[in-house]
XYZ file of C-alpha atoms in Angstrom:
181
model
C 17.548 -40.056 -69.397
C 18.837 -40.374 -65.982
C 16.593 -39.808 -63.116
C 17.825 -38.763 -59.903
C 16.258 -40.205 -56.806
C 16.177 -38.306 -53.629
C 15.822 -40.813 -50.862
C 15.629 -40.510 -47.189
C 19.313 -39.590 -47.130
C 18.898 -36.518 -49.289
C 16.057 -35.147 -47.297
C 17.489 -36.403 -44.083
C 20.487 -34.034 -44.090
C 18.303 -31.116 -45.161
C 15.820 -31.914 -42.402
C 18.519 -32.218 -39.788
C 19.959 -28.832 -40.851
C 16.503 -27.244 -40.745
C 15.796 -28.660 -37.354
C 19.212 -27.527 -36.007
C 18.436 -24.068 -37.342
C 15.030 -24.050 -35.720
C 16.343 -25.334 -32.463
C 19.055 -22.670 -32.537
C 16.510 -19.963 -33.276
C 14.137 -21.225 -30.539
C 16.997 -21.186 -28.100
C 18.009 -17.706 -29.013
C 14.371 -16.582 -28.723
C 14.025 -18.243 -25.346
C 17.163 -16.680 -24.077
C 16.045 -13.164 -25.324
C 12.689 -13.701 -23.689
C 14.171 -14.626 -20.419
C 16.489 -11.624 -20.580
C 13.638 -9.371 -21.461
C 11.538 -10.704 -18.490
C 14.557 -10.171 -16.140
C 14.948 -6.567 -17.312
C 11.216 -5.965 -17.077
C 11.235 -7.105 -13.498
C 14.212 -4.959 -12.618
C 12.530 -1.895 -14.138
C 9.328 -2.550 -12.213
C 11.324 -2.875 -8.980
C 13.157 0.384 -9.711
C 9.862 2.118 -10.432
C 8.402 0.692 -7.180
C 11.440 2.061 -5.356
C 11.015 5.430 -6.940
C 7.328 5.568 -5.859
C 8.207 4.556 -2.264
C 10.805 7.244 -2.150
C 8.440 9.833 -3.379
C 5.891 8.651 -0.642
C 8.663 8.957 1.930
C 9.595 12.469 0.791
C 5.924 13.485 0.861
C 5.593 11.943 4.437
C 8.634 13.935 5.546
C 7.134 17.201 4.291
C 3.702 16.398 5.894
C 5.421 15.597 9.161
C 7.247 18.931 9.048
C 4.005 20.842 8.375
C 2.164 18.791 10.963
C 4.878 19.537 13.552
C 4.688 23.205 12.979
C 0.899 23.067 13.181
C 1.116 21.285 16.536
C 3.481 23.932 17.955
C 1.445 26.961 16.715
C -2.400 27.212 17.192
C -2.561 29.749 14.487
C -1.027 27.303 11.971
C -3.017 24.432 13.302
C -6.178 26.420 12.286
C -4.967 26.428 8.694
C -3.847 22.734 8.574
C -7.224 21.336 9.551
C -10.702 22.421 8.621
C -12.099 20.380 11.622
C -13.094 22.581 14.471
C -11.910 21.354 17.842
C -13.164 22.774 21.152
C -9.727 23.710 22.341
C -6.134 24.207 21.175
C -5.171 21.120 23.153
C -7.827 19.019 21.262
C -6.673 20.509 17.937
C -3.132 19.371 18.695
C -4.450 15.980 19.721
C -6.307 15.562 16.454
C -3.126 16.559 14.532
C -1.147 13.977 16.443
C -3.787 11.358 15.709
C -3.504 12.282 12.029
C 0.196 11.869 12.253
C -0.146 8.465 13.864
C -2.678 7.283 11.231
C -0.774 8.551 8.233
C 2.437 6.959 9.555
C 0.711 3.627 9.900
C -0.811 4.104 6.351
C 2.705 4.944 4.928
C 4.186 1.947 6.583
C 1.722 -0.271 4.802
C 2.091 1.587 1.489
C 5.909 1.179 1.560
C 5.452 -2.530 2.704
C 7.087 -2.107 6.091
C 4.017 -3.752 7.576
C 1.571 -6.277 6.067
C -2.243 -5.760 5.782
C -2.676 -7.908 8.934
C -0.062 -5.915 10.927
C -1.734 -2.705 9.853
C -4.985 -4.083 11.172
C -3.277 -4.698 14.503
C -1.809 -1.244 14.759
C -5.199 0.282 13.812
C -7.049 -1.831 16.322
C -4.781 -0.391 19.003
C -5.520 3.195 17.852
C -9.206 2.497 17.919
C -8.998 1.841 21.656
C -8.216 5.519 22.270
C -11.267 7.926 22.592
C -9.293 10.835 21.269
C -8.375 8.872 18.083
C -11.997 7.946 17.726
C -13.234 11.494 18.124
C -10.654 12.498 15.505
C -11.795 9.675 13.245
C -15.477 10.792 13.519
C -14.661 14.451 12.993
C -12.903 13.535 9.794
C -15.633 11.348 8.356
C -16.614 14.061 5.717
C -13.062 14.147 4.453
C -12.914 10.408 3.814
C -16.213 10.492 1.949
C -14.381 12.184 -0.980
C -11.878 9.299 -1.356
C -11.875 7.185 -4.398
C -13.587 3.930 -3.423
C -10.837 1.577 -4.347
C -7.936 3.637 -3.161
C -5.656 2.284 -0.456
C -6.685 5.082 1.893
C -10.432 4.332 1.335
C -9.863 0.719 2.018
C -7.922 1.363 5.114
C -10.641 3.738 6.199
C -13.301 1.070 5.845
C -11.046 -1.157 7.901
C -10.950 1.379 10.779
C -14.737 1.897 10.516
C -15.211 -1.895 10.765
C -12.737 -2.140 13.694
C -14.580 0.593 15.677
C -17.909 -1.299 15.057
C -16.384 -4.628 15.942
C -14.894 -3.191 19.187
C -18.138 -1.496 20.173
C -19.971 -4.829 19.789
C -17.364 -7.129 21.308
C -18.345 -9.123 24.503
C -14.752 -9.242 25.676
C -12.275 -6.968 27.399
C -9.543 -8.565 25.256
C -9.648 -5.878 22.616
C -6.480 -7.194 20.889
C -8.437 -10.241 19.623
C -11.398 -8.325 18.192
C -11.985 -8.142 14.461
C -10.523 -9.982 11.578
C -8.641 -8.025 8.907
C -10.586 -7.793 5.726
C -9.068 -9.513 2.722
C -6.594 -7.275 0.890
């Protein structure tokens, strides 16, 4: 009876073929994985663009309505539930709202950073009419979801006003540190 011996050579070529197949499969898997990740990132970027465009469209509509309300006291009474002591003050509040929402939108669509937004808002908080607007709308902000962007920005403005009131300096542009994002 003849016995066949499989030595290192017999298993060697099978092992090499198996390793080559495994290496090829891993390379194909890595290539597919990399391509999948590229596609996922592109889709995420497109979705971000769609959200930003929707925010811009909404801002245009809000600006249109706000402009009409600033031009017509009868419409201004509908636009805001805050009672102002005069039509002039009502238009000032509407304009303060336009400034604030414009700054908020600039942050949301990543035109300005968190730190830049802080700087813009610090400037707004120097204005007594903006402060009166901000105080009059406090009840409206209380209904915001606590972790929403607008609620976080609102807390930033509240902190800025407090910091500015407590500051020992006339150099208002150096008052307050932006909270961490």
